[in-house]
Amino acid sequence: MEKLAIACDHGGYALKEAIKARFADKVEFIDLGAHSIDSVDYPEYGQAVAKAIVDGDVTRGILICGTGIGISIAANRFPEIRAALCTDVTMARLTRLHNDANVLALGARIIGEEVAFDIIETFLTTEFEGGRHLNRIKKL
Ligand code: RB5
């Protein structure tokens, strides 16, 4: 079972809980918060998942805030992180194939729950294509 770090701010809390329930039989989640809908600062949660990857606790993660923008910016401050904000399955497929994204960012106020589930399924099951894309991600 793949181990994934997951974190959110208050805007992403409900979707985080829904994701954990939906993928409970496929994924072991390391939940790095937030643990309620109380207002928090999204950079702390983006950083928490990034650090879990940098420290080798997990190889991939999921981040959720209202738009997915702020929390993905926070994670992408770390050179080892390639966080991709995806709003549809095509973006999730292509960011795995071409960018070897190791963090999936979602906007809970932008997409619905079922779309989020489909995006996650695609993110988890699509392998990096390598080849010419390897040279490119080395330049990031
Ligand atoms: C919080 O209100 C909101 O700003 C946050 O969830 C996110 O959308 C930031 O990018």
Short mmCIF file of C-alpha atoms and ligand atoms in Angstrom, two decimals:
data_model
loop_
_atom_site.label_atom_id
_atom_site.label_comp_id
_atom_site.label_asym_id
_atom_site.label_seq_id
_atom_site.Cartn_x
_atom_site.Cartn_y
_atom_site.Cartn_z
CA MET A 1 0.00 0.00 0.00
CA GLU A 2 1.46 3.39 -0.96
CA LYS A 3 2.18 5.80 1.89
CA LEU A 4 1.17 9.39 1.08
CA ALA A 5 1.50 12.57 3.11
CA ILE A 6 -1.63 14.71 3.02
CA ALA A 7 -2.29 18.18 4.40
CA CYS A 8 -4.69 21.08 3.98
CA ASP A 9 -5.77 24.38 5.43
CA HIS A 10 -9.28 25.10 6.70
CA GLY A 11 -10.52 25.54 3.10
CA GLY A 12 -9.41 22.02 2.24
CA TYR A 13 -10.33 20.23 5.43
CA ALA A 14 -13.62 18.67 4.28
CA LEU A 15 -12.09 17.44 1.02
CA LYS A 16 -9.08 15.99 2.87
CA GLU A 17 -11.36 13.95 5.09
CA ALA A 18 -13.38 12.76 2.07
CA ILE A 19 -10.17 11.74 0.25
CA LYS A 20 -8.92 9.77 3.25
CA ALA A 21 -12.22 7.88 3.45
CA ARG A 22 -12.42 7.24 -0.32
CA PHE A 23 -8.84 5.92 -0.67
CA ALA A 24 -8.53 4.16 2.71
CA ASP A 25 -8.25 0.74 1.04
CA LYS A 26 -5.50 1.86 -1.38
CA VAL A 27 -3.38 4.40 0.45
CA GLU A 28 -1.83 4.74 3.88
CA PHE A 29 -2.20 8.45 4.68
CA ILE A 30 0.16 10.36 6.93
CA ASP A 31 -2.16 13.21 7.90
CA LEU A 32 -0.14 16.33 8.69
CA GLY A 33 -3.21 18.51 9.41
CA ALA A 34 -5.08 20.71 9.56
CA HIS A 35 -7.35 18.74 11.84
CA SER A 36 -10.36 21.08 11.90
CA ILE A 37 -12.00 23.93 10.02
CA ASP A 38 -10.40 26.53 12.31
CA SER A 39 -8.59 29.16 10.28
CA VAL A 40 -4.89 28.36 9.73
CA ASP A 41 -2.07 29.50 7.44
CA TYR A 42 -1.69 27.33 4.34
CA PRO A 43 2.13 27.78 3.99
CA GLU A 44 2.70 25.72 7.15
CA TYR A 45 0.84 22.76 5.64
CA GLY A 46 2.50 22.99 2.25
CA GLN A 47 5.83 23.02 4.05
CA ALA A 48 4.87 20.02 6.21
CA VAL A 49 4.24 17.78 3.20
CA ALA A 50 7.34 19.08 1.42
CA LYS A 51 9.47 18.29 4.49
CA ALA A 52 8.00 14.79 4.77
CA ILE A 53 9.16 14.15 1.20
CA VAL A 54 12.56 15.79 1.66
CA ASP A 55 13.12 13.75 4.87
CA GLY A 56 12.21 10.53 3.05
CA ASP A 57 9.15 9.70 5.15
CA VAL A 58 7.09 9.45 1.94
CA THR A 59 7.81 9.86 -1.75
CA ARG A 60 4.60 11.69 -2.68
CA GLY A 61 1.90 13.87 -1.19
CA ILE A 62 -1.42 15.63 -1.60
CA LEU A 63 -2.15 19.24 -0.61
CA ILE A 64 -5.50 20.98 -0.50
CA CYS A 65 -6.48 24.58 0.13
CA GLY A 66 -9.31 26.73 -1.19
CA THR A 67 -7.80 27.21 -4.62
CA GLY A 68 -4.79 24.90 -4.38
CA ILE A 69 -2.64 27.87 -5.35
CA GLY A 70 -1.18 29.11 -2.08
CA ILE A 71 -0.39 25.67 -0.72
CA SER A 72 1.31 24.58 -3.98
CA ILE A 73 3.41 27.76 -4.03
CA ALA A 74 4.56 26.94 -0.49
CA ALA A 75 5.55 23.39 -1.40
CA ASN A 76 7.32 24.47 -4.58
CA ARG A 77 9.77 26.61 -2.57
CA PHE A 78 11.61 23.35 -1.87
CA PRO A 79 13.95 22.34 -4.74
CA GLU A 80 13.03 18.64 -4.35
CA ILE A 81 9.31 19.34 -4.78
CA ARG A 82 7.36 19.37 -8.01
CA ALA A 83 3.86 20.28 -6.85
CA ALA A 84 1.21 20.37 -9.58
CA LEU A 85 -2.12 22.09 -9.15
CA CYS A 86 -4.61 20.01 -11.15
CA THR A 87 -8.22 20.82 -11.93
CA ASP A 88 -8.87 17.88 -14.24
CA VAL A 89 -7.72 14.36 -15.04
CA THR A 90 -5.75 15.43 -18.12
CA MET A 91 -3.57 17.74 -16.04
CA ALA A 92 -3.00 14.95 -13.52
CA ARG A 93 -2.03 12.47 -16.26
CA LEU A 94 0.31 14.88 -18.05
CA THR A 95 1.99 16.17 -14.91
CA ARG A 96 2.88 12.60 -13.95
CA LEU A 97 4.00 11.69 -17.48
CA HIS A 98 6.00 14.86 -18.15
CA ASN A 99 6.85 16.54 -14.83
CA ASP A 100 7.09 13.54 -12.50
CA ALA A 101 5.07 15.64 -10.05
CA ASN A 102 5.58 14.36 -6.52
CA VAL A 103 2.87 16.52 -4.96
CA LEU A 104 -0.69 16.89 -6.17
CA ALA A 105 -2.39 20.15 -5.19
CA LEU A 106 -6.17 20.50 -5.26
CA GLY A 107 -8.52 23.45 -4.83
CA ALA A 108 -11.50 22.45 -2.73
CA ARG A 109 -13.40 25.60 -3.72
CA ILE A 110 -12.67 24.99 -7.41
CA ILE A 111 -13.45 21.33 -8.11
CA GLY A 112 -16.01 18.86 -6.82
CA GLU A 113 -15.32 15.80 -4.75
CA GLU A 114 -15.78 13.27 -7.57
CA VAL A 115 -13.45 15.23 -9.87
CA ALA A 116 -10.87 15.30 -7.06
CA PHE A 117 -11.16 11.52 -6.63
CA ASP A 118 -10.65 10.92 -10.37
CA ILE A 119 -7.65 13.26 -10.40
CA ILE A 120 -6.09 11.39 -7.46
CA GLU A 121 -6.70 8.00 -9.08
CA THR A 122 -4.90 9.21 -12.22
CA PHE A 123 -2.08 10.84 -10.25
CA LEU A 124 -1.47 7.59 -8.34
CA THR A 125 -1.54 5.25 -11.32
CA THR A 126 0.34 7.18 -14.04
CA GLU A 127 4.09 6.57 -14.30
CA PHE A 128 6.67 9.19 -15.29
CA GLU A 129 7.63 8.83 -18.96
CA GLY A 130 11.31 9.72 -18.44
CA GLY A 131 13.41 10.22 -21.58
CA ARG A 132 13.46 13.82 -22.77
CA HIS A 133 11.33 14.81 -19.79
CA LEU A 134 14.07 13.74 -17.37
CA ASN A 135 16.47 16.35 -18.77
CA ARG A 136 13.77 18.97 -18.46
CA ILE A 137 12.82 18.29 -14.86
CA LYS A 138 16.53 18.36 -13.94
CA LYS A 139 16.51 22.00 -15.12
CA LEU A 140 13.67 22.98 -12.77
C1 RB5 B 1 -7.96 30.59 2.69
O1 RB5 B 1 -9.08 31.42 2.88
C2 RB5 B 1 -7.51 30.62 1.24
O2 RB5 B 1 -6.85 31.80 0.97
C3 RB5 B 1 -6.62 29.43 0.96
O3 RB5 B 1 -7.33 28.26 1.20
C4 RB5 B 1 -6.09 29.30 -0.45
O4 RB5 B 1 -7.11 29.38 -1.40
C5 RB5 B 1 -4.92 30.10 -0.77
O5 RB5 B 1 -4.33 30.02 -1.86
#
